[in-house]
JSON list of C-alpha atoms in Angstrom, two decimals:
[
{"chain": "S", "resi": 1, "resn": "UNK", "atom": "CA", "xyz": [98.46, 92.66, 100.10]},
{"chain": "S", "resi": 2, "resn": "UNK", "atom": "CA", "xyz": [101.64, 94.72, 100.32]},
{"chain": "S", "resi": 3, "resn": "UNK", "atom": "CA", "xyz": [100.80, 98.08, 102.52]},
{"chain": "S", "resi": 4, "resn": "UNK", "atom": "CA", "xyz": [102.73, 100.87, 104.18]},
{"chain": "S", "resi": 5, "resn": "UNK", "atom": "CA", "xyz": [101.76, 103.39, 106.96]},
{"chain": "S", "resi": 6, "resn": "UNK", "atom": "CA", "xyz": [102.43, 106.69, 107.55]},
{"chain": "S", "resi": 7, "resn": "UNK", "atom": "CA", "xyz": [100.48, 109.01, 109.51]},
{"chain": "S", "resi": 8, "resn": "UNK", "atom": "CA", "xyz": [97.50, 107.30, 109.66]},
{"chain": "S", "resi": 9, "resn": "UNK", "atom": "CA", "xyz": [97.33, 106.39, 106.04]},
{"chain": "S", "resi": 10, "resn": "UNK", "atom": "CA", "xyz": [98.05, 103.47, 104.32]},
{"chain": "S", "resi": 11, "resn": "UNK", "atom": "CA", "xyz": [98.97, 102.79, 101.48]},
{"chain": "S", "resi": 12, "resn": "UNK", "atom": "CA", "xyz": [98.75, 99.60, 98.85]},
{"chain": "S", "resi": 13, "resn": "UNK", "atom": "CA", "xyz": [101.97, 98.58, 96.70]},
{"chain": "S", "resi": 14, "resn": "UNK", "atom": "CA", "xyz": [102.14, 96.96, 93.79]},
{"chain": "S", "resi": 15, "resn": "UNK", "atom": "CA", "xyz": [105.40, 95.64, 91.45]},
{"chain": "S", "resi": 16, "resn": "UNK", "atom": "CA", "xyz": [104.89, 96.76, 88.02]},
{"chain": "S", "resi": 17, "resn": "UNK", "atom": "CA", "xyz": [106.13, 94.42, 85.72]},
{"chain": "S", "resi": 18, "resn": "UNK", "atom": "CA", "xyz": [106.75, 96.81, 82.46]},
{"chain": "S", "resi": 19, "resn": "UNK", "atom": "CA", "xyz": [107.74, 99.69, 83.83]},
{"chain": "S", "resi": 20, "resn": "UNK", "atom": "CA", "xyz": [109.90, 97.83, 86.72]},
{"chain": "S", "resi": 21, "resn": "UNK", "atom": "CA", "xyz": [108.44, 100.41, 89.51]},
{"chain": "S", "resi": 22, "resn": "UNK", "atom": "CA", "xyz": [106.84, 99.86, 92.75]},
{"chain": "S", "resi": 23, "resn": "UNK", "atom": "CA", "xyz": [103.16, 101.70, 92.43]},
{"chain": "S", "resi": 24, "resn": "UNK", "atom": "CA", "xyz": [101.43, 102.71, 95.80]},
{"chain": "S", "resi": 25, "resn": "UNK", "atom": "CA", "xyz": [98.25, 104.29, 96.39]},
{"chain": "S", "resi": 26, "resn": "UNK", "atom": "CA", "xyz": [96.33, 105.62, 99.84]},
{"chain": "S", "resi": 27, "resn": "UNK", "atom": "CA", "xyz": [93.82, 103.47, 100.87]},
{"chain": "S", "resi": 28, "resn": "UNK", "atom": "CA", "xyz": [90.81, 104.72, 102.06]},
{"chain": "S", "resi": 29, "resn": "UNK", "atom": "CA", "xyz": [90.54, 108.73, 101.07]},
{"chain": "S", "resi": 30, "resn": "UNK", "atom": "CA", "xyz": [88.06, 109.98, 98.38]},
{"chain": "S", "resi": 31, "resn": "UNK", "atom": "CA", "xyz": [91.28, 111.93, 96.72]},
{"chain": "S", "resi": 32, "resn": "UNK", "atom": "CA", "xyz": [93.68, 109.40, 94.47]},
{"chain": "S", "resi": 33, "resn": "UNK", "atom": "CA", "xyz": [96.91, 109.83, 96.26]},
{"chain": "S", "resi": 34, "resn": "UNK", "atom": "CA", "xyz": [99.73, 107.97, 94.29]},
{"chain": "S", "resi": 35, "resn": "UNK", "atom": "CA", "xyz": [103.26, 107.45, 94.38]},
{"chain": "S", "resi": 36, "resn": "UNK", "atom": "CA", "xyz": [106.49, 105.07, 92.61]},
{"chain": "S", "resi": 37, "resn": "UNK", "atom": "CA", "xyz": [109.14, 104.42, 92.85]},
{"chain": "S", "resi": 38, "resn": "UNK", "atom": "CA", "xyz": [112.35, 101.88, 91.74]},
{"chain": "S", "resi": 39, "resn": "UNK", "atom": "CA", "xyz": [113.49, 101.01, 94.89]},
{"chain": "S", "resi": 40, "resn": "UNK", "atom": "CA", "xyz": [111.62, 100.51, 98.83]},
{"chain": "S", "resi": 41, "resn": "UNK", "atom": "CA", "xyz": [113.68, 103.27, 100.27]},
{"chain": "S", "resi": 42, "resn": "UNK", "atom": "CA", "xyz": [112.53, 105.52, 96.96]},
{"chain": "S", "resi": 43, "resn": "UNK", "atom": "CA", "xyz": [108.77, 104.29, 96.77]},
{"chain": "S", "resi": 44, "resn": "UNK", "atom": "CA", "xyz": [108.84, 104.70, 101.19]},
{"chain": "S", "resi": 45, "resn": "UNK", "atom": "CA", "xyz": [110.30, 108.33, 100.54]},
{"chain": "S", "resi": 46, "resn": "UNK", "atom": "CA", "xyz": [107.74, 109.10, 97.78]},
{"chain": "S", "resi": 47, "resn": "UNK", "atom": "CA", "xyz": [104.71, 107.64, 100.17]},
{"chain": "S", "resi": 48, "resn": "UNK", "atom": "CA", "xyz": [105.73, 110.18, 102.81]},
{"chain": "S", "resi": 49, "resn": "UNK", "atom": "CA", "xyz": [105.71, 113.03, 100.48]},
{"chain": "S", "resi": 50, "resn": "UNK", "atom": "CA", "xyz": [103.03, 112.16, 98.84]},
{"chain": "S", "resi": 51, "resn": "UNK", "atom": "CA", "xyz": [100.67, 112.20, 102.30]},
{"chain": "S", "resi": 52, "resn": "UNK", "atom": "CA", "xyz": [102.93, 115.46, 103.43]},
{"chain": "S", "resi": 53, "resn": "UNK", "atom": "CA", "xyz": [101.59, 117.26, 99.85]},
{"chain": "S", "resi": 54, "resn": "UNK", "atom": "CA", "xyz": [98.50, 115.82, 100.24]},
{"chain": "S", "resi": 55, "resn": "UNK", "atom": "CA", "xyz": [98.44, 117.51, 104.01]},
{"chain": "S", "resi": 56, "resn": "UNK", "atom": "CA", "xyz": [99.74, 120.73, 102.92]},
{"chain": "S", "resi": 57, "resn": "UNK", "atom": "CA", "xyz": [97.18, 121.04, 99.68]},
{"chain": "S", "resi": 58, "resn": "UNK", "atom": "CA", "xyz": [94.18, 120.38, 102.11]},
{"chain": "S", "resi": 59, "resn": "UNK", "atom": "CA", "xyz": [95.48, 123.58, 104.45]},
{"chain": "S", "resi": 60, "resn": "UNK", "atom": "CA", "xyz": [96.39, 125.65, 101.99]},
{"chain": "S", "resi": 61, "resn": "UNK", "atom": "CA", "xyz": [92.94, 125.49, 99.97]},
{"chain": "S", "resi": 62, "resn": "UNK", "atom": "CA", "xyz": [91.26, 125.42, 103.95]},
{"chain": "S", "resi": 63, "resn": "UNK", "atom": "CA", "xyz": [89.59, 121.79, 103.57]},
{"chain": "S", "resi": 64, "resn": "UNK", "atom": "CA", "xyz": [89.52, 118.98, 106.13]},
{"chain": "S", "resi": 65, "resn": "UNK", "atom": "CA", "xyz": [91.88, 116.53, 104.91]},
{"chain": "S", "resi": 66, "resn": "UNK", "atom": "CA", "xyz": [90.41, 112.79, 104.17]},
{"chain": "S", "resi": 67, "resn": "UNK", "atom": "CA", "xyz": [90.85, 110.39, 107.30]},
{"chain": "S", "resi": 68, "resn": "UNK", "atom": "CA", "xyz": [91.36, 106.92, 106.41]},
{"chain": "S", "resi": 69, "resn": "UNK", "atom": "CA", "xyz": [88.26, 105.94, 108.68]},
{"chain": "S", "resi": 70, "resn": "UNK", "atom": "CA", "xyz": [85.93, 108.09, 111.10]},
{"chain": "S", "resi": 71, "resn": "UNK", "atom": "CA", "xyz": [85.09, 105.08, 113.63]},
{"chain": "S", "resi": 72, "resn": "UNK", "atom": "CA", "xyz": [81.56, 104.40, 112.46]},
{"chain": "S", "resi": 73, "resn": "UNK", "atom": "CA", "xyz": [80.72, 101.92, 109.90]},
{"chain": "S", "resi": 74, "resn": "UNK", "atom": "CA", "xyz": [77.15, 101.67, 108.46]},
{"chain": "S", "resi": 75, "resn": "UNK", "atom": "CA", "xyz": [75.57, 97.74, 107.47]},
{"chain": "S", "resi": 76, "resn": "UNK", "atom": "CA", "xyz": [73.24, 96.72, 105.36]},
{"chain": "S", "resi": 77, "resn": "UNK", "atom": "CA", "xyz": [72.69, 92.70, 106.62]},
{"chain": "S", "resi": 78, "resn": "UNK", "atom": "CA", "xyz": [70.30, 90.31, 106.53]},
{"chain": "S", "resi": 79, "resn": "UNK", "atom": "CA", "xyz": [67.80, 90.47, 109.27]},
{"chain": "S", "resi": 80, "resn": "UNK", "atom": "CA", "xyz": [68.96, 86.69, 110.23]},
{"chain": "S", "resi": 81, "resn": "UNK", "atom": "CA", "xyz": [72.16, 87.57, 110.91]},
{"chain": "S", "resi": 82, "resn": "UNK", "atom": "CA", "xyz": [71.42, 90.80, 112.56]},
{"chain": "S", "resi": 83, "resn": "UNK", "atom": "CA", "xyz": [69.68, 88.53, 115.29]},
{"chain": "S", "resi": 84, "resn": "UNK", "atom": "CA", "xyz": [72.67, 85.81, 115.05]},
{"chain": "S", "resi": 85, "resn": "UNK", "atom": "CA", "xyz": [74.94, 88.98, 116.19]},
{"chain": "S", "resi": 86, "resn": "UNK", "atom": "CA", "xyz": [72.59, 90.18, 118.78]},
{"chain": "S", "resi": 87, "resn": "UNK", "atom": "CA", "xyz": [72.87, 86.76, 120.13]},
{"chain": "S", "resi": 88, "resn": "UNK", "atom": "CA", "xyz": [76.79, 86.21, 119.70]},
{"chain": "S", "resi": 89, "resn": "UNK", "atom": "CA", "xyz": [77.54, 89.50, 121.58]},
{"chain": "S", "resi": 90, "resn": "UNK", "atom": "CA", "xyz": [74.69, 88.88, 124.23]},
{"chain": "S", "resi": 91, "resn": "UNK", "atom": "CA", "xyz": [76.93, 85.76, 125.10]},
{"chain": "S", "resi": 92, "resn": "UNK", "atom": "CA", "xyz": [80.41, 87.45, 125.02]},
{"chain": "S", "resi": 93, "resn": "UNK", "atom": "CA", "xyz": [78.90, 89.78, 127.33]},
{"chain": "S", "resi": 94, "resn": "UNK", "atom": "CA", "xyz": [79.65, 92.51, 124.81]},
{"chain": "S", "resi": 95, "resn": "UNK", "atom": "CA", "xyz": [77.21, 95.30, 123.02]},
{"chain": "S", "resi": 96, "resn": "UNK", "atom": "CA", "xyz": [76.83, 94.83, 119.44]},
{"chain": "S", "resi": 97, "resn": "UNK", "atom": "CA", "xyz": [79.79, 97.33, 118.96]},
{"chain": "S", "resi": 98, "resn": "UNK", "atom": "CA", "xyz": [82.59, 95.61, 121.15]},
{"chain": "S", "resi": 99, "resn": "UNK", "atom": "CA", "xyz": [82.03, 92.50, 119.58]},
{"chain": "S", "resi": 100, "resn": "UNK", "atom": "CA", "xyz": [81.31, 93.62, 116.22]},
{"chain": "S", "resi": 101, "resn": "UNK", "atom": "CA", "xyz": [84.78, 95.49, 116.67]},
{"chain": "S", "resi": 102, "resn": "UNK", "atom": "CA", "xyz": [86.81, 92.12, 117.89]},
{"chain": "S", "resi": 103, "resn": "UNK", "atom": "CA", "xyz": [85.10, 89.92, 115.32]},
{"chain": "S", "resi": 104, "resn": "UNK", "atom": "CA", "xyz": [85.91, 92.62, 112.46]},
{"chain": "S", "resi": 105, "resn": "UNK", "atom": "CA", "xyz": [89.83, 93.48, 113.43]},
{"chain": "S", "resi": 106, "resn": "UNK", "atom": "CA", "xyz": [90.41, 89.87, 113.85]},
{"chain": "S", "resi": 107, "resn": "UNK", "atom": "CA", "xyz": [88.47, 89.03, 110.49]},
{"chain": "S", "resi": 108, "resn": "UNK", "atom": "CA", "xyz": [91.10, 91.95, 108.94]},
{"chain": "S", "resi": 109, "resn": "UNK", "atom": "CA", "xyz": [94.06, 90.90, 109.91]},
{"chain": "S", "resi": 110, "resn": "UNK", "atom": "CA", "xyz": [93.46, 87.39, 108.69]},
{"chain": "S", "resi": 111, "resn": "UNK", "atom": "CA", "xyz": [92.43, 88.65, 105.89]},
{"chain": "S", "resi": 112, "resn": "UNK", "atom": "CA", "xyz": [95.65, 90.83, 105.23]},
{"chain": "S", "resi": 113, "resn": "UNK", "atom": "CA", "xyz": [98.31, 88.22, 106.49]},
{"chain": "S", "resi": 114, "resn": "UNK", "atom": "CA", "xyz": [96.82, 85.44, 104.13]},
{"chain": "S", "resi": 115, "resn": "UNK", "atom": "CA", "xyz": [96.93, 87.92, 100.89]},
{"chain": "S", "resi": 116, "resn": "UNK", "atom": "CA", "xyz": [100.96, 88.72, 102.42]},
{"chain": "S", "resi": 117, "resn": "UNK", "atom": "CA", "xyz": [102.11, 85.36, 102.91]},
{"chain": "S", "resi": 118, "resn": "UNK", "atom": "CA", "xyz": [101.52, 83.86, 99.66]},
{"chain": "S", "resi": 119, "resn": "UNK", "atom": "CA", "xyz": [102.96, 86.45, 98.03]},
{"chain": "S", "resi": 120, "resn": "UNK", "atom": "CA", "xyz": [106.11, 86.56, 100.10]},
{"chain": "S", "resi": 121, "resn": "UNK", "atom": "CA", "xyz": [106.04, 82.32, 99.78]},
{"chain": "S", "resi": 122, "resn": "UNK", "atom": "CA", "xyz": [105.96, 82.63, 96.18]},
{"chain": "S", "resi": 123, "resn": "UNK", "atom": "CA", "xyz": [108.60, 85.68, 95.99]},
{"chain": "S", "resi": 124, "resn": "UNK", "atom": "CA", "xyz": [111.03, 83.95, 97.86]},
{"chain": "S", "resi": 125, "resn": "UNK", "atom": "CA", "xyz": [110.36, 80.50, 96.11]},
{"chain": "S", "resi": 126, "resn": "UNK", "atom": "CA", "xyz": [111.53, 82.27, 93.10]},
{"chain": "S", "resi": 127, "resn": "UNK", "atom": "CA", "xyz": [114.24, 83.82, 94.22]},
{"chain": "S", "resi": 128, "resn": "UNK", "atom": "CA", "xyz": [116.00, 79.90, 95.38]},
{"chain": "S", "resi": 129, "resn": "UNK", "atom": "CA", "xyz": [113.82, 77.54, 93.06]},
{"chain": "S", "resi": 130, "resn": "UNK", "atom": "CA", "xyz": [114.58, 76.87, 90.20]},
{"chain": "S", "resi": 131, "resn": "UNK", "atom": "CA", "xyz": [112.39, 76.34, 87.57]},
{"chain": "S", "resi": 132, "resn": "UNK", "atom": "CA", "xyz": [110.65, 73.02, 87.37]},
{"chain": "S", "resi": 133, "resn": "UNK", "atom": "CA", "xyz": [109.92, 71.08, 84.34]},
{"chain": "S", "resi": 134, "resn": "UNK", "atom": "CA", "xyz": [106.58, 70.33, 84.13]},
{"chain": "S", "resi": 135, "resn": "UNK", "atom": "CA", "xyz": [105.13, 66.90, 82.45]},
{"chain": "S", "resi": 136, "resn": "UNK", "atom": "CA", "xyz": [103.51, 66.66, 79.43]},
{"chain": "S", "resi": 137, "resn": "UNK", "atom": "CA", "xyz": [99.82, 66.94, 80.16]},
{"chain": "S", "resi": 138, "resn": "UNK", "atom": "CA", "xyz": [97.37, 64.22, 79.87]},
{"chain": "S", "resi": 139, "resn": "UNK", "atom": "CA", "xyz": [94.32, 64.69, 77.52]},
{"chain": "S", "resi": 140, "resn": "UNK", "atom": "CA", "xyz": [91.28, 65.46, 80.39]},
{"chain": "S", "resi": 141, "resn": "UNK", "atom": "CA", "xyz": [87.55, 63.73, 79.77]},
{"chain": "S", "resi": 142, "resn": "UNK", "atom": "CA", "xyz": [85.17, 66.02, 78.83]},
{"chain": "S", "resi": 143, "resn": "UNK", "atom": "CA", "xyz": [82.62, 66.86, 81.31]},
{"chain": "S", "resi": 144, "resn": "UNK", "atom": "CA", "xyz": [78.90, 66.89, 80.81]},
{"chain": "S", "resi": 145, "resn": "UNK", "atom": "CA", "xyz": [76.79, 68.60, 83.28]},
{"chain": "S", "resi": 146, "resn": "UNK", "atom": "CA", "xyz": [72.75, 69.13, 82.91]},
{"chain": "S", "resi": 147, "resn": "UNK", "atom": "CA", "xyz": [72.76, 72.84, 83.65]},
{"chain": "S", "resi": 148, "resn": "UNK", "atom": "CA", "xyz": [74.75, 75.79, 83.24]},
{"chain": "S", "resi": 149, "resn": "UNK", "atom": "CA", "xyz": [74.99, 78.44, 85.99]},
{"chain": "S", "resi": 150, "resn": "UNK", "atom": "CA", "xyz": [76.06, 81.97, 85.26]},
{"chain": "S", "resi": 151, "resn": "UNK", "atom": "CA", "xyz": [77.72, 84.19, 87.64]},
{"chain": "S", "resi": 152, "resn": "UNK", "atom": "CA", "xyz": [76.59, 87.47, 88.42]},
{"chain": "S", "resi": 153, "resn": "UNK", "atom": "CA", "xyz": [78.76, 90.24, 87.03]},
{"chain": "S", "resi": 154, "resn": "UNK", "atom": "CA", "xyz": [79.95, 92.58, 89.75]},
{"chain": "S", "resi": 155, "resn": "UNK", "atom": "CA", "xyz": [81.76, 95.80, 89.85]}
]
């Protein structure tokens, strides 16, 4: 995932294709906070004003701007693994919140640098490859299987 930060927001950008613009929006505020623009230095400029408008609107009209997160985070889990992360922490020598907190962050930025690095692999890969042919493809066997599974349809 591509993000930018700016005073505690952050934001998610995007390349779109047809219109040939960089698309951002903040992350993590109930209010849709957009921006665009052609170039980085444009769509960074936009981002800033964007969050600065944003800022201003909320003390103009007297409301409590959106923060990105408050600190607590509520979980619905499985009673098993409620008891499996009693246990973990109890080991660490940690409450349920420290370790909860490590495990989390480091689950995070995982997360974030393997959606970034195959992006940047493939942009740059583009940029120097060229091209390859690709061979003609070979008829597959059809596969037979005695049951059919259905996956659930989420939102």
């Amino acid at each position: 995932m591509n993000t930018m930060q700016y005073s505690g927001y952050m934001a998610r950008v995007e390349f779109d294709e047809r219109d040939n613009i960089f698309v951002g929006r903040v992350l993590g505020v109930n209010s849709i906070i957009s921006f665009h623009g052609e170039a980085v230095a444009e769509l960074r400029t936009a981002f800033i004003e964007a969050v600065d408008d944003y800022l201003a609107d909320c003390k103009e009209r007297g409301v409590a701007p959106d923060k990105p997160a408050s600190g607590k985070l509520m979980l619905r889990i499985d009673p098993s693994i409620h008891a499996a992360v009693s246990v973990a922490a109890s080991a660490a020598g940690e409450s349920i919140n420290q370790w909860s907190e490590e495990v989390l962050g480091r689950a995070a930025r995982e997360s974030m640098e393997r959606t970034a690095a195959p992006k940047a692999k493939t942009a740059r890969a583009a940029k120097t490859a060229p091209t390859p042919k690709r061979p003609a493809a070979k008829a597959a066997k059809p596969r037979t299987t005695s049951r059919t599974r259905t996956a659930p349809a989420h939102a």
